[in-house]
PDB file of C-alpha atoms in Angstrom:
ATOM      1  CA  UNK A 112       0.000   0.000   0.000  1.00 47.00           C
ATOM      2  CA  UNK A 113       1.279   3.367  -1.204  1.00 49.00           C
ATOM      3  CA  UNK A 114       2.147   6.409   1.542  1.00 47.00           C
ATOM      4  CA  UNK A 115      -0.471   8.180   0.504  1.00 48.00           C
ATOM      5  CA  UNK A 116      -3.326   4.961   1.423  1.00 53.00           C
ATOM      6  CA  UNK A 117      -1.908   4.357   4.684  1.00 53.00           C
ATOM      7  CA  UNK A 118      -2.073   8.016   5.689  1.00 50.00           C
ATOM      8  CA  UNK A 119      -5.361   8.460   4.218  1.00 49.00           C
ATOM      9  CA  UNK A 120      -6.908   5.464   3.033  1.00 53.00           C
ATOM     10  CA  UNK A 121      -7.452   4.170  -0.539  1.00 51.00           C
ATOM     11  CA  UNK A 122     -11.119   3.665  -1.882  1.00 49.00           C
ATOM     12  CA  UNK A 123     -10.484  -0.340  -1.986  1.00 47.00           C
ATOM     13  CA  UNK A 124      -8.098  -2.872  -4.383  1.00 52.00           C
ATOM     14  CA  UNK A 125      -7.495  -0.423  -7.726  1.00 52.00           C
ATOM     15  CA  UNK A 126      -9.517   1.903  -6.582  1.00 59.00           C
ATOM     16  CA  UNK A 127      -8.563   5.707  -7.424  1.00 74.00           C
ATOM     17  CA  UNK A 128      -6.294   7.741  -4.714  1.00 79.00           C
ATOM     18  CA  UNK A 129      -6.914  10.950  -3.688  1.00 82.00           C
ATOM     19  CA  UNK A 130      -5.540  13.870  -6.093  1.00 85.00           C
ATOM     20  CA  UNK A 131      -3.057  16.542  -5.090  1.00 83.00           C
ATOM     21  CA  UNK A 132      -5.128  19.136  -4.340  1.00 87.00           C
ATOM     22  CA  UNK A 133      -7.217  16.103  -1.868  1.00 89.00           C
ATOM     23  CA  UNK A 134      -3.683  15.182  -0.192  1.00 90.00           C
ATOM     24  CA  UNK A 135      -2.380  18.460   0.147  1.00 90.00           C
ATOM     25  CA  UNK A 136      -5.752  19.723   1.913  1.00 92.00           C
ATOM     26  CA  UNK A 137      -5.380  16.861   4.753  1.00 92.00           C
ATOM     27  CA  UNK A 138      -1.861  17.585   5.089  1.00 92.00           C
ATOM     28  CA  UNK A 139      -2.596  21.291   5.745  1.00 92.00           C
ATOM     29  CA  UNK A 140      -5.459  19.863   7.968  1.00 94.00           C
ATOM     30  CA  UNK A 141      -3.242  17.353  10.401  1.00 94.00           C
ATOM     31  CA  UNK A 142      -0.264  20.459  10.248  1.00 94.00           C
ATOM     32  CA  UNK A 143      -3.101  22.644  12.313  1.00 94.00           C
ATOM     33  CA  UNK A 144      -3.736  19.812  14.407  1.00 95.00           C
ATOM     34  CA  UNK A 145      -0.408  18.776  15.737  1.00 95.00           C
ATOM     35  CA  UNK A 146       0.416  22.881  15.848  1.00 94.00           C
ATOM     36  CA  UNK A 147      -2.306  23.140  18.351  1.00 95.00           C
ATOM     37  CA  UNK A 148      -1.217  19.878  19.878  1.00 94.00           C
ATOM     38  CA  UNK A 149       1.683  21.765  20.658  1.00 94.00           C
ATOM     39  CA  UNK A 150       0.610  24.927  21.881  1.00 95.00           C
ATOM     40  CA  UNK A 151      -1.321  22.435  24.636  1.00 95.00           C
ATOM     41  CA  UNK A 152       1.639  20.590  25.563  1.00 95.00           C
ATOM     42  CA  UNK A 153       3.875  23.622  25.973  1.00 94.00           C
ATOM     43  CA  UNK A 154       1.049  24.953  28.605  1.00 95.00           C
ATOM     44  CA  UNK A 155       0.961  21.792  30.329  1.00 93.00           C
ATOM     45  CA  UNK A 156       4.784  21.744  30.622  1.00 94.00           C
ATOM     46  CA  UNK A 157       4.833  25.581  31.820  1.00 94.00           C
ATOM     47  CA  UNK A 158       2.062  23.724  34.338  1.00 93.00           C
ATOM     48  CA  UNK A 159       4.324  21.291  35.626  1.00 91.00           C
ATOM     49  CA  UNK A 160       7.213  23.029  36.016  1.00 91.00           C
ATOM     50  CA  UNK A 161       5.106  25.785  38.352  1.00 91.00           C
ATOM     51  CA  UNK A 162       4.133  23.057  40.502  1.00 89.00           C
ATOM     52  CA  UNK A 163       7.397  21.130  40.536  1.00 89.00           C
ATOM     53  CA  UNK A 164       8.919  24.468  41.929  1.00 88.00           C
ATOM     54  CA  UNK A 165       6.154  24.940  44.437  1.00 87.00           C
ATOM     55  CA  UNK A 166       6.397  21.781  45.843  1.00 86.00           C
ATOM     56  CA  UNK A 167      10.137  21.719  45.559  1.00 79.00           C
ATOM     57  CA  UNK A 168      10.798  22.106  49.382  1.00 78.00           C
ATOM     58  CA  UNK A 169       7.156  21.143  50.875  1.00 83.00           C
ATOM     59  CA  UNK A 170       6.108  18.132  48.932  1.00 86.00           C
ATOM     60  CA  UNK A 171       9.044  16.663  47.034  1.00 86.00           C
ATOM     61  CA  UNK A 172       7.375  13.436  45.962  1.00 88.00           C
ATOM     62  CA  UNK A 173       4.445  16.176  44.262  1.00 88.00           C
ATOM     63  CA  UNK A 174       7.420  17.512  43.223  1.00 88.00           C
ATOM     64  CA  UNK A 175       9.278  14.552  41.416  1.00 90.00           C
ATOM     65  CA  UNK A 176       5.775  13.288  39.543  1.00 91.00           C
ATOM     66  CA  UNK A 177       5.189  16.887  38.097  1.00 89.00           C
ATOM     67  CA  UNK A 178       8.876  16.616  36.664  1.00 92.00           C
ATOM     68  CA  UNK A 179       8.010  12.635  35.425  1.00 93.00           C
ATOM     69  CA  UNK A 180       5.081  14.557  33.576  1.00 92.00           C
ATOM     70  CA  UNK A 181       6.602  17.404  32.286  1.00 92.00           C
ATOM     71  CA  UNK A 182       9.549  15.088  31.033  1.00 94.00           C
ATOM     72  CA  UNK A 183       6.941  12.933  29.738  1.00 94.00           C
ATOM     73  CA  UNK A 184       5.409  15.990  28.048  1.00 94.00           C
ATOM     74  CA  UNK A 185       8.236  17.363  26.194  1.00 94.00           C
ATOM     75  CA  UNK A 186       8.848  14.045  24.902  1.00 95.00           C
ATOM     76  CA  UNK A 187       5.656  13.895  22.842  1.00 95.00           C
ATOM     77  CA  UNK A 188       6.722  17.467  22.070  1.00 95.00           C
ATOM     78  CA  UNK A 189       9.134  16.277  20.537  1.00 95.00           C
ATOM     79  CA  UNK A 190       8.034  13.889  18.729  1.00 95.00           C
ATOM     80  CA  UNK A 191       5.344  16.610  17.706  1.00 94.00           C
ATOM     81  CA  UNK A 192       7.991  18.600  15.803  1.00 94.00           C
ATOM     82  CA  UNK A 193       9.710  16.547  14.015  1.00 94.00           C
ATOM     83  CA  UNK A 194       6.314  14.563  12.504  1.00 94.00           C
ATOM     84  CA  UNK A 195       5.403  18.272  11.771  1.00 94.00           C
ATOM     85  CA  UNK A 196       8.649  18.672   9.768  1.00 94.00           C
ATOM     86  CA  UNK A 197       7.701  15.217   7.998  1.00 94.00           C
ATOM     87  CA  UNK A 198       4.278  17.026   6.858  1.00 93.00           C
ATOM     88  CA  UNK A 199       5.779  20.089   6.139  1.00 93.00           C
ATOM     89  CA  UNK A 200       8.296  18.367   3.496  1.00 94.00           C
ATOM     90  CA  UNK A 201       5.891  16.169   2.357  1.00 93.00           C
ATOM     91  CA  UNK A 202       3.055  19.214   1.576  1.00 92.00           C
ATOM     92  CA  UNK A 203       5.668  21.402  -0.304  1.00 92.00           C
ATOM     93  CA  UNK A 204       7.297  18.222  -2.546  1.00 92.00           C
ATOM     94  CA  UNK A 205       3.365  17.239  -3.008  1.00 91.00           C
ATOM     95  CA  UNK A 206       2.795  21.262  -4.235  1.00 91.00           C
ATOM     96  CA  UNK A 207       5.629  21.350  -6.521  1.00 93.00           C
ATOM     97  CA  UNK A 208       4.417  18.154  -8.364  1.00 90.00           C
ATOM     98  CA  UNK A 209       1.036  19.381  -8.207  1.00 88.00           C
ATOM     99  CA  UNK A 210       2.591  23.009  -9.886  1.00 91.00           C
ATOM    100  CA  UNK A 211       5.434  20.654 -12.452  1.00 92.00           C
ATOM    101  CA  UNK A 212       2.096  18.517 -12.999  1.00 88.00           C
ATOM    102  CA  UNK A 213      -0.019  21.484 -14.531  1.00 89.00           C
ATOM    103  CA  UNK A 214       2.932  23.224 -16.085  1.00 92.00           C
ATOM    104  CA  UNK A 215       3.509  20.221 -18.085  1.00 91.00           C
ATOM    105  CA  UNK A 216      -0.472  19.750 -18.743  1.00 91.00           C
ATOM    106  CA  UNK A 217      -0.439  23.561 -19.982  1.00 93.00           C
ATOM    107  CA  UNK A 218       2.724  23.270 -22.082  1.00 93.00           C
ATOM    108  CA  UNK A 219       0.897  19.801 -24.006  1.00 91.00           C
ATOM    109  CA  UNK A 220      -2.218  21.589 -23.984  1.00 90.00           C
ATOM    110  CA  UNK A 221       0.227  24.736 -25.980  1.00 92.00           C
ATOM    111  CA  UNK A 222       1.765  21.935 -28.072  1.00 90.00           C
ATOM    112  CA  UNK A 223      -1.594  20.468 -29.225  1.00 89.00           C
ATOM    113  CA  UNK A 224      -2.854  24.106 -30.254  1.00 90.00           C
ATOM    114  CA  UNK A 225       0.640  24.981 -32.160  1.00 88.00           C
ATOM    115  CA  UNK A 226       0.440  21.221 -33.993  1.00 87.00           C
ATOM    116  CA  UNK A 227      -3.317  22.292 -34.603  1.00 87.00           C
ATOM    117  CA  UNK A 228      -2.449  25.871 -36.244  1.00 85.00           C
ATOM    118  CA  UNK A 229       0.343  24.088 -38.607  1.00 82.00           C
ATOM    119  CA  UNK A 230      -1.639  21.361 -39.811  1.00 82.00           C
ATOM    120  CA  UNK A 231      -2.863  22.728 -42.877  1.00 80.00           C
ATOM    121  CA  UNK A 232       0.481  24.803 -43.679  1.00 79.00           C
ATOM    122  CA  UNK A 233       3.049  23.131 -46.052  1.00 80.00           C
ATOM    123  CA  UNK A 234       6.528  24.496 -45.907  1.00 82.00           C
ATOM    124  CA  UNK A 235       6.908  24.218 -49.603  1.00 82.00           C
ATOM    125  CA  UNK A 236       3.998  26.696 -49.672  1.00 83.00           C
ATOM    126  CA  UNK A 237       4.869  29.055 -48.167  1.00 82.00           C
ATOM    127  CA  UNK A 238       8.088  29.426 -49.107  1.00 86.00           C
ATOM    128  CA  UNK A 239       7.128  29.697 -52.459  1.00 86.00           C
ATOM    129  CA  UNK A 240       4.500  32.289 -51.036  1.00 86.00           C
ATOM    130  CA  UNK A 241       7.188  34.461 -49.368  1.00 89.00           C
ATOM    131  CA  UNK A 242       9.196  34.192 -52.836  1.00 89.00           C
ATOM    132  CA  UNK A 243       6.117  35.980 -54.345  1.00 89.00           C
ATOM    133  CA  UNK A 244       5.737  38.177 -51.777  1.00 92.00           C
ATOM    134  CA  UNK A 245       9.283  39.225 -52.840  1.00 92.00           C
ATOM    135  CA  UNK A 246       9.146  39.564 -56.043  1.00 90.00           C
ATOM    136  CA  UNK A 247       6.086  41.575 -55.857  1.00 91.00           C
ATOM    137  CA  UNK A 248       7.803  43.833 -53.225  1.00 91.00           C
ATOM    138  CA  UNK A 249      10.643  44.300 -55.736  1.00 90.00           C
ATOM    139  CA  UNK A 250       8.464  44.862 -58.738  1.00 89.00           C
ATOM    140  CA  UNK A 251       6.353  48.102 -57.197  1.00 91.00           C
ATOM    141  CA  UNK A 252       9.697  49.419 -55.874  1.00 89.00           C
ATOM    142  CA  UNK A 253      10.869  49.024 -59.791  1.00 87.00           C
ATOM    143  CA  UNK A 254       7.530  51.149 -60.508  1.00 89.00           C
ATOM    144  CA  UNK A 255       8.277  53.305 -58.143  1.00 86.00           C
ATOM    145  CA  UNK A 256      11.342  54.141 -59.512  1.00 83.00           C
ATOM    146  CA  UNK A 257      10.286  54.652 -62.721  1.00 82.00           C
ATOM    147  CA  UNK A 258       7.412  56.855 -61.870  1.00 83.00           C
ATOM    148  CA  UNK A 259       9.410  58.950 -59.505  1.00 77.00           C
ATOM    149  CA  UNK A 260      12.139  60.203 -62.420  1.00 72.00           C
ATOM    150  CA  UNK A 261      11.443  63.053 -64.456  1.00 64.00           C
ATOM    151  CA  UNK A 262       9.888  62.729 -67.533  1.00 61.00           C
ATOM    152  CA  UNK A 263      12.091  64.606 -70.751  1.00 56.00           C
ATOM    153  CA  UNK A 264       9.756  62.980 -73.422  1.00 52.00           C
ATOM    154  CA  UNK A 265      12.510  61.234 -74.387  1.00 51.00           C
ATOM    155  CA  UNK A 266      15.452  63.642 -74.825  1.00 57.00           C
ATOM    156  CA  UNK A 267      18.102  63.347 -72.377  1.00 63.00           C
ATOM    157  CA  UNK A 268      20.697  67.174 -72.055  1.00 65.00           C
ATOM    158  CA  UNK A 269      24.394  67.188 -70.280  1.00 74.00           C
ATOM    159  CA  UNK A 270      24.010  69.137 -67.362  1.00 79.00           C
ATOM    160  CA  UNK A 271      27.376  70.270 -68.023  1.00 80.00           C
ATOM    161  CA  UNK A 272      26.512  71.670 -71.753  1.00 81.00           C
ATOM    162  CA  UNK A 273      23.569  73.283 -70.415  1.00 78.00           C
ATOM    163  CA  UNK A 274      25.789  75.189 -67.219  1.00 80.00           C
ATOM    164  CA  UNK A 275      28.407  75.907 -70.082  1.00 84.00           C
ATOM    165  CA  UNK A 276      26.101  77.319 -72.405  1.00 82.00           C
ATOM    166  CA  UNK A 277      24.734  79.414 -69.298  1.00 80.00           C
ATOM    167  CA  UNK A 278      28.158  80.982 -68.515  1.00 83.00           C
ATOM    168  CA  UNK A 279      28.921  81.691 -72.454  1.00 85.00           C
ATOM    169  CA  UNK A 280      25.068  84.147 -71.884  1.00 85.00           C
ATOM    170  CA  UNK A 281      26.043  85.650 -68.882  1.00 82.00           C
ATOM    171  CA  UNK A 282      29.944  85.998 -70.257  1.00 87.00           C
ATOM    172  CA  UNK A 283      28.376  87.976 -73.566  1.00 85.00           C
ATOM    173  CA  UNK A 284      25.709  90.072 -71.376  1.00 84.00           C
ATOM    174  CA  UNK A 285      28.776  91.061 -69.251  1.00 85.00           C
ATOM    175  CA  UNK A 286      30.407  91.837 -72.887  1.00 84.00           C
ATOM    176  CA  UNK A 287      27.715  94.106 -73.618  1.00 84.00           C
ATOM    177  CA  UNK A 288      27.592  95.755 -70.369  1.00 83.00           C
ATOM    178  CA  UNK A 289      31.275  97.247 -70.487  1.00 83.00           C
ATOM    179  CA  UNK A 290      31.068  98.388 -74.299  1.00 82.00           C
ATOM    180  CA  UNK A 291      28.125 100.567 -73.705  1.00 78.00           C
ATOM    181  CA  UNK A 292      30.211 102.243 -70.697  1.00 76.00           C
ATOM    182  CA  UNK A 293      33.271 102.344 -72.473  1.00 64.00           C
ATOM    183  CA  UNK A 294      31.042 104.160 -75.703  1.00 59.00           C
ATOM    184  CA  UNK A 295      30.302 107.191 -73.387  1.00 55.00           C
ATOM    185  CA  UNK A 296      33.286 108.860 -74.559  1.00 55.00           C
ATOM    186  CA  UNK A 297      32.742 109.616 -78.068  1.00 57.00           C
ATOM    187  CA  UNK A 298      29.013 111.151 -77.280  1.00 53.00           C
ATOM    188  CA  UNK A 299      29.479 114.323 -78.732  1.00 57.00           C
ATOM    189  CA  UNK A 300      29.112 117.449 -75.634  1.00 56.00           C
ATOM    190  CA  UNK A 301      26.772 120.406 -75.463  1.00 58.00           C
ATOM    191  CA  UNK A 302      28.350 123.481 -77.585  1.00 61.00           C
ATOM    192  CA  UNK A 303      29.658 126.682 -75.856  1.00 55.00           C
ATOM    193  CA  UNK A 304      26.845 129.297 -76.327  1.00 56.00           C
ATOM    194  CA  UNK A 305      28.603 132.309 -78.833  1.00 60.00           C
ATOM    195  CA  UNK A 306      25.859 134.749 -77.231  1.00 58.00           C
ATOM    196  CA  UNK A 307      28.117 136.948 -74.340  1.00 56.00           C
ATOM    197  CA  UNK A 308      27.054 136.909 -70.598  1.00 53.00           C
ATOM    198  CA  UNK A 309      25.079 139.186 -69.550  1.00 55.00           C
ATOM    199  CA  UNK A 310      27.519 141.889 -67.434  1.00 55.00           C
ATOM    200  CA  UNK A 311      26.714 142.726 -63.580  1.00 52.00           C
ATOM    201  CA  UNK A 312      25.670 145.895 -63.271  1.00 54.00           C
ATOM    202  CA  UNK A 313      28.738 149.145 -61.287  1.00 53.00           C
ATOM    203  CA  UNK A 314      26.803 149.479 -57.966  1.00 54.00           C
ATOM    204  CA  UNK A 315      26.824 145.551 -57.759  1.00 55.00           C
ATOM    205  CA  UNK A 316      30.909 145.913 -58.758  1.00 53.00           C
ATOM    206  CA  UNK A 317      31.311 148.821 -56.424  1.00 64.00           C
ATOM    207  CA  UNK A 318      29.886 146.258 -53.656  1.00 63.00           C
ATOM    208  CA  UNK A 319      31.644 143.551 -54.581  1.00 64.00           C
ATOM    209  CA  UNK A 320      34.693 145.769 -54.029  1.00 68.00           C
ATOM    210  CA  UNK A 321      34.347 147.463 -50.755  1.00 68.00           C
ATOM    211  CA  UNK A 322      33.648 144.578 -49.074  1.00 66.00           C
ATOM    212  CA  UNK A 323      36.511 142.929 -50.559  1.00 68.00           C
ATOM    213  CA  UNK A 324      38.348 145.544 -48.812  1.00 68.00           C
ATOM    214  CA  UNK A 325      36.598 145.414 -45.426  1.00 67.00           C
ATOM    215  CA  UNK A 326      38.064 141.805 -45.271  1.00 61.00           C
ATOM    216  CA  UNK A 327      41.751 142.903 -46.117  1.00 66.00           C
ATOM    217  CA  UNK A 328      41.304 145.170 -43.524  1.00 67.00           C
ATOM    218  CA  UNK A 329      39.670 142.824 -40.725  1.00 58.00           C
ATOM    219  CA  UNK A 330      42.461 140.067 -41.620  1.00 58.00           C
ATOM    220  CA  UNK A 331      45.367 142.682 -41.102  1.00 63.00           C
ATOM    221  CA  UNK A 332      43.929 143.934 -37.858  1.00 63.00           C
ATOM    222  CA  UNK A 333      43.365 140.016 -36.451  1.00 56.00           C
ATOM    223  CA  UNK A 334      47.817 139.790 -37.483  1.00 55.00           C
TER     224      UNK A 334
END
């Protein structure tokens, strides 16, 4: 008989044991039990130690059968502990197969669905379908090209003709420029007019004159 049906039981010959989840749940169940198993026997031995002491000098055969019990006592407590360490490592190697079981029955249950989506895909297929996605990539960036360059109705220039022919223009309107400045020269000038000036009259002359004199005289007195 397994562990498991001599801890438990077993639901007769071949019959089906309990499941994880079952097992764990009594474990859990007799853990509580034997924890408050404990908490009883450490009272009793905090009991028996009072009364050993108080009968120590008065009573000593009281005395000597409270220490018998409380010796007595922490022997089951110990006995207590170390089946509760037994549980304890038999509850968490019981949860990690319980956890490893359902990893493993989600990574088949994964498997099954990825098997399921590549059934109907043939490698062949769709390598030959990523070929013609390819080519079909590489044909509209061809079109692309082609649409995207300038159309010149089929003539085709030399840039290099066209920007010499551009500097031989600006070379002859330069040209031009400098021979109609350098023509100013020979445009003929206004003629001298043959009619005489018109003279100022004496009292304007006899002005002129006196003050031409006042500032002889002004410039010889600032000496």
């Amino acid at each position: 008989m397994s562990l498991f049906g001599k801890l438990f039981g077993s639901g007769g010959k071949g019959g089906k044991g309990p499941s994880p989840q079952e097992a764990i749940q009594k474990l859990r169940e007799t853990e509580e039990m034997l924890t408050k198993k404990q908490d009883f026997l450490e009272k009793k031995i905090d009991q028996e130690l009072i009364t050993a002491k108080k009968n120590g000098t008065k009573n000593k055969r009281a005395a000597l059968q409270a220490l018998k019990r409380k010796k007595r006592y922490e022997k089951q407590l110990a006995q207590i502990d170390g089946t509760l360490s037994t549980i304890e490592f038999q509850r968490e190697a019981l949860e990690n197969a319980n956890t490893n079981t359902e990893v493993l029955k989600n990574m088949g249950f994964a498997a099954k669905a990825m098997k399921s989506a590549h059934e109907n895909m043939d490698i062949d297929k769709v390598d030959d379908l990523m070929q013609d996605i390819t080519e079909q990539q590489e044909l509209a960036q061809e079109i692309s090209d082609a649409i995207s360059k300038p159309v010149g109705f089929g003539e085709e220039f030399d840039e290099d003709e066209l920007l010499a022919e551009l500097d031989e223009l600006e070379q002859e309107e330069l040209d031009k420029n400098l021979l109609e400045i350098g023509g100013t020269d020979n445009v003929p000038l206004p003629n001298v007019p043959s009619t005489s000036l018109p003279s100022r009259p004496a009292k304007k002359v006899e002005e002129d004159e006196d003050d031409m004199e006042d500032l002889q005289r002004w410039a010889m007195e600032a000496m």
